[in-house]
């Protein structure tokens, strides 16, 4: 019989990237710096595979040597910002705190344990040496090669939005047809406008069909993998007499919808059903504004020709928000709280605001509440 953890590992064909390194010369001498891209870039040790990628998505295959001293490969700057993919049922998204020296990983930590040395986390929670690292694994649907492609992001938005999507997709038990895309976000960092790209995952199927195992876009043999496990899973329907989905849809605000989510969770409905309720809640407005609030609301801001908003729109540093949020997650783990409980608690305390839209002040106050055991 095959060894389970080996048979589930697929060959990595290459990486899908949303940035690159640029070089230049200043008064202080030569320099290199990272820069964002608005189209996907592919790297791989296989020229033949990248040739197929270039034929499908545009670009030209060229030699490439990583800046961190890794082995030489090939690269393609494509003309596409949206890729048809198959999303695997296992390990589609993973996250760690990581510290690198060149191309070698020195630390890999979950916020409590550093797994390379099997010791407690060595970072100062208020000033981490390690950076949050989110990995996304997908198969390119139309590329004639058997294996997965890896995309790595070190951003906050990817860290909080991709894992819940992957957890929901894992309920299907088989490969799901979808799209890997990128979205541009704008923020004010150190009083200057900054733009950055965030990877996204979309699917070609409704949540209801997904939970029913009606996977589309994948070959039948792949789509039905582990179907028996789905059929044996707990029902995704609510308890008789209460339609939580309908209640969430009829809720006026995020806070009301998330209260329905908490009630469904307490009632013991399946995780799949909970996720549907949660998704409806997060799509709701944070609050219903009064007529007075509407009159006082400032006009909608407009970006300039380059897509950057005026500096009067002040946002907290995303990196600082990210660091505090992962301190919250680490503290929550010490109190036995799940990510869902932490997110729900944050929304309840801040008028339905999701953590991805939280401020530094809100994050600090919530961190103190979690450490004090006030969140349950």
JSON list of C-alpha atoms in Angstrom, two decimals, residues 103-252:
[
{"chain": "A", "resi": 103, "resn": "UNK", "atom": "CA", "xyz": [17.81, 31.20, 0.31]},
{"chain": "A", "resi": 104, "resn": "UNK", "atom": "CA", "xyz": [17.97, 29.20, 3.56]},
{"chain": "A", "resi": 105, "resn": "UNK", "atom": "CA", "xyz": [15.10, 29.23, 6.06]},
{"chain": "A", "resi": 106, "resn": "UNK", "atom": "CA", "xyz": [16.47, 29.76, 9.58]},
{"chain": "A", "resi": 107, "resn": "UNK", "atom": "CA", "xyz": [13.16, 29.67, 11.48]},
{"chain": "A", "resi": 108, "resn": "UNK", "atom": "CA", "xyz": [9.66, 28.40, 10.77]},
{"chain": "A", "resi": 109, "resn": "UNK", "atom": "CA", "xyz": [7.23, 29.19, 13.57]},
{"chain": "A", "resi": 110, "resn": "UNK", "atom": "CA", "xyz": [3.47, 28.96, 14.19]},
{"chain": "A", "resi": 111, "resn": "UNK", "atom": "CA", "xyz": [3.55, 31.77, 16.77]},
{"chain": "A", "resi": 112, "resn": "UNK", "atom": "CA", "xyz": [4.15, 29.40, 19.67]},
{"chain": "A", "resi": 113, "resn": "UNK", "atom": "CA", "xyz": [6.66, 26.76, 18.52]},
{"chain": "A", "resi": 114, "resn": "UNK", "atom": "CA", "xyz": [9.68, 27.17, 16.23]},
{"chain": "A", "resi": 115, "resn": "UNK", "atom": "CA", "xyz": [9.44, 23.91, 14.28]},
{"chain": "A", "resi": 116, "resn": "UNK", "atom": "CA", "xyz": [12.96, 23.67, 12.84]},
{"chain": "A", "resi": 117, "resn": "UNK", "atom": "CA", "xyz": [14.46, 23.51, 16.33]},
{"chain": "A", "resi": 118, "resn": "UNK", "atom": "CA", "xyz": [11.32, 22.33, 18.18]},
{"chain": "A", "resi": 119, "resn": "UNK", "atom": "CA", "xyz": [11.69, 25.17, 20.68]},
{"chain": "A", "resi": 120, "resn": "UNK", "atom": "CA", "xyz": [9.33, 27.91, 21.88]},
{"chain": "A", "resi": 121, "resn": "UNK", "atom": "CA", "xyz": [8.96, 30.93, 19.59]},
{"chain": "A", "resi": 122, "resn": "UNK", "atom": "CA", "xyz": [12.13, 33.05, 19.78]},
{"chain": "A", "resi": 123, "resn": "UNK", "atom": "CA", "xyz": [10.69, 36.33, 18.47]},
{"chain": "A", "resi": 124, "resn": "UNK", "atom": "CA", "xyz": [9.68, 39.38, 20.46]},
{"chain": "A", "resi": 125, "resn": "UNK", "atom": "CA", "xyz": [5.90, 39.50, 19.78]},
{"chain": "A", "resi": 126, "resn": "UNK", "atom": "CA", "xyz": [6.09, 43.30, 19.57]},
{"chain": "A", "resi": 127, "resn": "UNK", "atom": "CA", "xyz": [9.02, 43.33, 17.15]},
{"chain": "A", "resi": 128, "resn": "UNK", "atom": "CA", "xyz": [9.28, 40.04, 15.25]},
{"chain": "A", "resi": 129, "resn": "UNK", "atom": "CA", "xyz": [12.35, 39.00, 13.30]},
{"chain": "A", "resi": 130, "resn": "UNK", "atom": "CA", "xyz": [10.20, 36.52, 11.35]},
{"chain": "A", "resi": 131, "resn": "UNK", "atom": "CA", "xyz": [7.74, 37.57, 8.67]},
{"chain": "A", "resi": 132, "resn": "UNK", "atom": "CA", "xyz": [4.30, 36.08, 8.09]},
{"chain": "A", "resi": 133, "resn": "UNK", "atom": "CA", "xyz": [4.48, 33.93, 4.95]},
{"chain": "A", "resi": 134, "resn": "UNK", "atom": "CA", "xyz": [1.40, 32.62, 3.12]},
{"chain": "A", "resi": 135, "resn": "UNK", "atom": "CA", "xyz": [1.81, 29.92, 0.43]},
{"chain": "A", "resi": 136, "resn": "UNK", "atom": "CA", "xyz": [-0.81, 29.08, -2.18]},
{"chain": "A", "resi": 137, "resn": "UNK", "atom": "CA", "xyz": [-0.59, 25.83, -4.20]},
{"chain": "A", "resi": 138, "resn": "UNK", "atom": "CA", "xyz": [-2.58, 25.43, -7.43]},
{"chain": "A", "resi": 139, "resn": "UNK", "atom": "CA", "xyz": [-2.50, 23.46, -10.68]},
{"chain": "A", "resi": 140, "resn": "UNK", "atom": "CA", "xyz": [-2.66, 25.43, -13.93]},
{"chain": "A", "resi": 141, "resn": "UNK", "atom": "CA", "xyz": [-5.62, 23.88, -15.74]},
{"chain": "A", "resi": 142, "resn": "UNK", "atom": "CA", "xyz": [-4.39, 24.30, -19.30]},
{"chain": "A", "resi": 143, "resn": "UNK", "atom": "CA", "xyz": [-0.63, 23.72, -18.94]},
{"chain": "A", "resi": 144, "resn": "UNK", "atom": "CA", "xyz": [0.35, 20.20, -20.10]},
{"chain": "A", "resi": 145, "resn": "UNK", "atom": "CA", "xyz": [2.39, 19.23, -17.04]},
{"chain": "A", "resi": 146, "resn": "UNK", "atom": "CA", "xyz": [1.47, 17.23, -13.95]},
{"chain": "A", "resi": 147, "resn": "UNK", "atom": "CA", "xyz": [2.30, 19.14, -10.79]},
{"chain": "A", "resi": 148, "resn": "UNK", "atom": "CA", "xyz": [1.55, 22.22, -8.71]},
{"chain": "A", "resi": 149, "resn": "UNK", "atom": "CA", "xyz": [2.61, 25.87, -8.85]},
{"chain": "A", "resi": 150, "resn": "UNK", "atom": "CA", "xyz": [3.48, 27.85, -5.74]},
{"chain": "A", "resi": 151, "resn": "UNK", "atom": "CA", "xyz": [2.64, 31.49, -5.02]},
{"chain": "A", "resi": 152, "resn": "UNK", "atom": "CA", "xyz": [4.16, 33.11, -1.92]},
{"chain": "A", "resi": 153, "resn": "UNK", "atom": "CA", "xyz": [2.82, 36.28, -0.28]},
{"chain": "A", "resi": 154, "resn": "UNK", "atom": "CA", "xyz": [4.11, 38.08, 2.79]},
{"chain": "A", "resi": 155, "resn": "UNK", "atom": "CA", "xyz": [1.19, 40.53, 2.99]},
{"chain": "A", "resi": 156, "resn": "UNK", "atom": "CA", "xyz": [-1.48, 40.97, 5.66]},
{"chain": "A", "resi": 157, "resn": "UNK", "atom": "CA", "xyz": [-4.52, 40.88, 3.37]},
{"chain": "A", "resi": 158, "resn": "UNK", "atom": "CA", "xyz": [-3.50, 37.57, 1.81]},
{"chain": "A", "resi": 159, "resn": "UNK", "atom": "CA", "xyz": [-2.82, 36.18, 5.28]},
{"chain": "A", "resi": 160, "resn": "UNK", "atom": "CA", "xyz": [-6.35, 36.86, 6.55]},
{"chain": "A", "resi": 161, "resn": "UNK", "atom": "CA", "xyz": [-8.42, 36.18, 3.39]},
{"chain": "A", "resi": 162, "resn": "UNK", "atom": "CA", "xyz": [-6.86, 33.14, 1.71]},
{"chain": "A", "resi": 163, "resn": "UNK", "atom": "CA", "xyz": [-6.93, 30.56, 4.57]},
{"chain": "A", "resi": 164, "resn": "UNK", "atom": "CA", "xyz": [-10.74, 30.77, 5.16]},
{"chain": "A", "resi": 165, "resn": "UNK", "atom": "CA", "xyz": [-11.31, 30.30, 1.42]},
{"chain": "A", "resi": 166, "resn": "UNK", "atom": "CA", "xyz": [-9.01, 27.27, 1.38]},
{"chain": "A", "resi": 167, "resn": "UNK", "atom": "CA", "xyz": [-10.74, 25.75, 4.43]},
{"chain": "A", "resi": 168, "resn": "UNK", "atom": "CA", "xyz": [-14.12, 26.04, 2.72]},
{"chain": "A", "resi": 169, "resn": "UNK", "atom": "CA", "xyz": [-12.81, 24.50, -0.51]},
{"chain": "A", "resi": 170, "resn": "UNK", "atom": "CA", "xyz": [-11.28, 21.61, 1.45]},
{"chain": "A", "resi": 171, "resn": "UNK", "atom": "CA", "xyz": [-14.82, 20.53, 2.41]},
{"chain": "A", "resi": 172, "resn": "UNK", "atom": "CA", "xyz": [-15.33, 19.42, -1.21]},
{"chain": "A", "resi": 173, "resn": "UNK", "atom": "CA", "xyz": [-12.79, 16.62, -0.89]},
{"chain": "A", "resi": 174, "resn": "UNK", "atom": "CA", "xyz": [-11.55, 16.99, -4.48]},
{"chain": "A", "resi": 175, "resn": "UNK", "atom": "CA", "xyz": [-9.92, 19.45, -6.86]},
{"chain": "A", "resi": 176, "resn": "UNK", "atom": "CA", "xyz": [-12.09, 22.52, -7.52]},
{"chain": "A", "resi": 177, "resn": "UNK", "atom": "CA", "xyz": [-11.95, 24.60, -10.70]},
{"chain": "A", "resi": 178, "resn": "UNK", "atom": "CA", "xyz": [-11.26, 28.26, -9.99]},
{"chain": "A", "resi": 179, "resn": "UNK", "atom": "CA", "xyz": [-9.25, 31.35, -10.81]},
{"chain": "A", "resi": 180, "resn": "UNK", "atom": "CA", "xyz": [-6.08, 32.76, -9.31]},
{"chain": "A", "resi": 181, "resn": "UNK", "atom": "CA", "xyz": [-6.11, 36.54, -9.63]},
{"chain": "A", "resi": 182, "resn": "UNK", "atom": "CA", "xyz": [-4.56, 39.67, -8.19]},
{"chain": "A", "resi": 183, "resn": "UNK", "atom": "CA", "xyz": [-6.08, 42.84, -6.75]},
{"chain": "A", "resi": 184, "resn": "UNK", "atom": "CA", "xyz": [-4.40, 46.16, -6.06]},
{"chain": "A", "resi": 185, "resn": "UNK", "atom": "CA", "xyz": [-4.77, 47.69, -2.59]},
{"chain": "A", "resi": 186, "resn": "UNK", "atom": "CA", "xyz": [-3.94, 51.27, -1.62]},
{"chain": "A", "resi": 187, "resn": "UNK", "atom": "CA", "xyz": [-2.81, 52.53, 1.78]},
{"chain": "A", "resi": 188, "resn": "UNK", "atom": "CA", "xyz": [-0.95, 55.43, 3.37]},
{"chain": "A", "resi": 189, "resn": "UNK", "atom": "CA", "xyz": [2.35, 54.19, 4.80]},
{"chain": "A", "resi": 190, "resn": "UNK", "atom": "CA", "xyz": [4.52, 56.69, 6.69]},
{"chain": "A", "resi": 191, "resn": "UNK", "atom": "CA", "xyz": [2.45, 59.58, 5.29]},
{"chain": "A", "resi": 192, "resn": "UNK", "atom": "CA", "xyz": [2.95, 58.43, 1.70]},
{"chain": "A", "resi": 193, "resn": "UNK", "atom": "CA", "xyz": [0.52, 56.59, -0.61]},
{"chain": "A", "resi": 194, "resn": "UNK", "atom": "CA", "xyz": [1.54, 52.99, -1.23]},
{"chain": "A", "resi": 195, "resn": "UNK", "atom": "CA", "xyz": [0.09, 50.41, -3.60]},
{"chain": "A", "resi": 196, "resn": "UNK", "atom": "CA", "xyz": [0.52, 46.66, -3.34]},
{"chain": "A", "resi": 197, "resn": "UNK", "atom": "CA", "xyz": [-0.87, 43.54, -5.01]},
{"chain": "A", "resi": 198, "resn": "UNK", "atom": "CA", "xyz": [-2.90, 40.88, -3.18]},
{"chain": "A", "resi": 199, "resn": "UNK", "atom": "CA", "xyz": [-3.48, 37.35, -4.59]},
{"chain": "A", "resi": 200, "resn": "UNK", "atom": "CA", "xyz": [-7.10, 36.15, -4.74]},
{"chain": "A", "resi": 201, "resn": "UNK", "atom": "CA", "xyz": [-8.89, 32.81, -5.20]},
{"chain": "A", "resi": 202, "resn": "UNK", "atom": "CA", "xyz": [-12.27, 32.59, -6.94]},
{"chain": "A", "resi": 203, "resn": "UNK", "atom": "CA", "xyz": [-14.30, 29.52, -7.88]},
{"chain": "A", "resi": 204, "resn": "UNK", "atom": "CA", "xyz": [-16.73, 28.63, -10.66]},
{"chain": "A", "resi": 205, "resn": "UNK", "atom": "CA", "xyz": [-19.31, 27.11, -8.35]},
{"chain": "A", "resi": 206, "resn": "UNK", "atom": "CA", "xyz": [-21.84, 28.29, -5.77]},
{"chain": "A", "resi": 207, "resn": "UNK", "atom": "CA", "xyz": [-21.24, 27.50, -2.08]},
{"chain": "A", "resi": 208, "resn": "UNK", "atom": "CA", "xyz": [-24.38, 25.31, -2.04]},
{"chain": "A", "resi": 209, "resn": "UNK", "atom": "CA", "xyz": [-23.19, 23.25, -5.01]},
{"chain": "A", "resi": 210, "resn": "UNK", "atom": "CA", "xyz": [-19.71, 23.02, -3.51]},
{"chain": "A", "resi": 211, "resn": "UNK", "atom": "CA", "xyz": [-21.05, 21.61, -0.26]},
{"chain": "A", "resi": 212, "resn": "UNK", "atom": "CA", "xyz": [-23.21, 19.13, -2.19]},
{"chain": "A", "resi": 213, "resn": "UNK", "atom": "CA", "xyz": [-20.11, 17.80, -3.94]},
{"chain": "A", "resi": 214, "resn": "UNK", "atom": "CA", "xyz": [-21.21, 19.11, -7.35]},
{"chain": "A", "resi": 215, "resn": "UNK", "atom": "CA", "xyz": [-17.66, 20.05, -8.37]},
{"chain": "A", "resi": 216, "resn": "UNK", "atom": "CA", "xyz": [-17.44, 21.47, -11.88]},
{"chain": "A", "resi": 217, "resn": "UNK", "atom": "CA", "xyz": [-14.59, 22.17, -14.24]},
{"chain": "A", "resi": 218, "resn": "UNK", "atom": "CA", "xyz": [-12.42, 19.23, -13.14]},
{"chain": "A", "resi": 219, "resn": "UNK", "atom": "CA", "xyz": [-12.17, 15.77, -14.72]},
{"chain": "A", "resi": 220, "resn": "UNK", "atom": "CA", "xyz": [-14.69, 13.34, -13.25]},
{"chain": "A", "resi": 221, "resn": "UNK", "atom": "CA", "xyz": [-11.99, 11.10, -11.75]},
{"chain": "A", "resi": 222, "resn": "UNK", "atom": "CA", "xyz": [-10.51, 14.08, -9.91]},
{"chain": "A", "resi": 223, "resn": "UNK", "atom": "CA", "xyz": [-13.78, 15.71, -8.97]},
{"chain": "A", "resi": 224, "resn": "UNK", "atom": "CA", "xyz": [-15.08, 12.59, -7.24]},
{"chain": "A", "resi": 225, "resn": "UNK", "atom": "CA", "xyz": [-11.96, 11.96, -5.13]},
{"chain": "A", "resi": 226, "resn": "UNK", "atom": "CA", "xyz": [-12.94, 11.22, -1.54]},
{"chain": "A", "resi": 227, "resn": "UNK", "atom": "CA", "xyz": [-16.63, 11.73, -2.41]},
{"chain": "A", "resi": 228, "resn": "UNK", "atom": "CA", "xyz": [-17.51, 9.07, 0.14]},
{"chain": "A", "resi": 229, "resn": "UNK", "atom": "CA", "xyz": [-16.01, 11.24, 2.86]},
{"chain": "A", "resi": 230, "resn": "UNK", "atom": "CA", "xyz": [-18.30, 14.11, 1.83]},
{"chain": "A", "resi": 231, "resn": "UNK", "atom": "CA", "xyz": [-21.36, 11.90, 1.81]},
{"chain": "A", "resi": 232, "resn": "UNK", "atom": "CA", "xyz": [-20.48, 10.65, 5.29]},
{"chain": "A", "resi": 233, "resn": "UNK", "atom": "CA", "xyz": [-19.91, 14.19, 6.64]},
{"chain": "A", "resi": 234, "resn": "UNK", "atom": "CA", "xyz": [-22.48, 15.85, 8.91]},
{"chain": "A", "resi": 235, "resn": "UNK", "atom": "CA", "xyz": [-25.43, 17.42, 7.11]},
{"chain": "A", "resi": 236, "resn": "UNK", "atom": "CA", "xyz": [-24.97, 21.08, 6.15]},
{"chain": "A", "resi": 237, "resn": "UNK", "atom": "CA", "xyz": [-28.65, 21.83, 6.82]},
{"chain": "A", "resi": 238, "resn": "UNK", "atom": "CA", "xyz": [-29.71, 23.62, 10.01]},
{"chain": "A", "resi": 239, "resn": "UNK", "atom": "CA", "xyz": [-31.71, 22.14, 12.82]},
{"chain": "A", "resi": 240, "resn": "UNK", "atom": "CA", "xyz": [-35.46, 21.93, 12.09]},
{"chain": "A", "resi": 241, "resn": "UNK", "atom": "CA", "xyz": [-37.41, 25.10, 12.86]},
{"chain": "A", "resi": 242, "resn": "UNK", "atom": "CA", "xyz": [-34.68, 27.67, 12.24]},
{"chain": "A", "resi": 243, "resn": "UNK", "atom": "CA", "xyz": [-33.21, 28.84, 8.93]},
{"chain": "A", "resi": 244, "resn": "UNK", "atom": "CA", "xyz": [-29.93, 30.51, 9.86]},
{"chain": "A", "resi": 245, "resn": "UNK", "atom": "CA", "xyz": [-29.08, 31.29, 6.23]},
{"chain": "A", "resi": 246, "resn": "UNK", "atom": "CA", "xyz": [-32.33, 33.20, 5.78]},
{"chain": "A", "resi": 247, "resn": "UNK", "atom": "CA", "xyz": [-31.78, 35.07, 9.05]},
{"chain": "A", "resi": 248, "resn": "UNK", "atom": "CA", "xyz": [-28.27, 36.07, 7.95]},
{"chain": "A", "resi": 249, "resn": "UNK", "atom": "CA", "xyz": [-29.57, 37.29, 4.57]},
{"chain": "A", "resi": 250, "resn": "UNK", "atom": "CA", "xyz": [-32.28, 39.36, 6.25]},
{"chain": "A", "resi": 251, "resn": "UNK", "atom": "CA", "xyz": [-29.89, 40.90, 8.80]},
{"chain": "A", "resi": 252, "resn": "UNK", "atom": "CA", "xyz": [-29.32, 44.62, 8.29]}
]
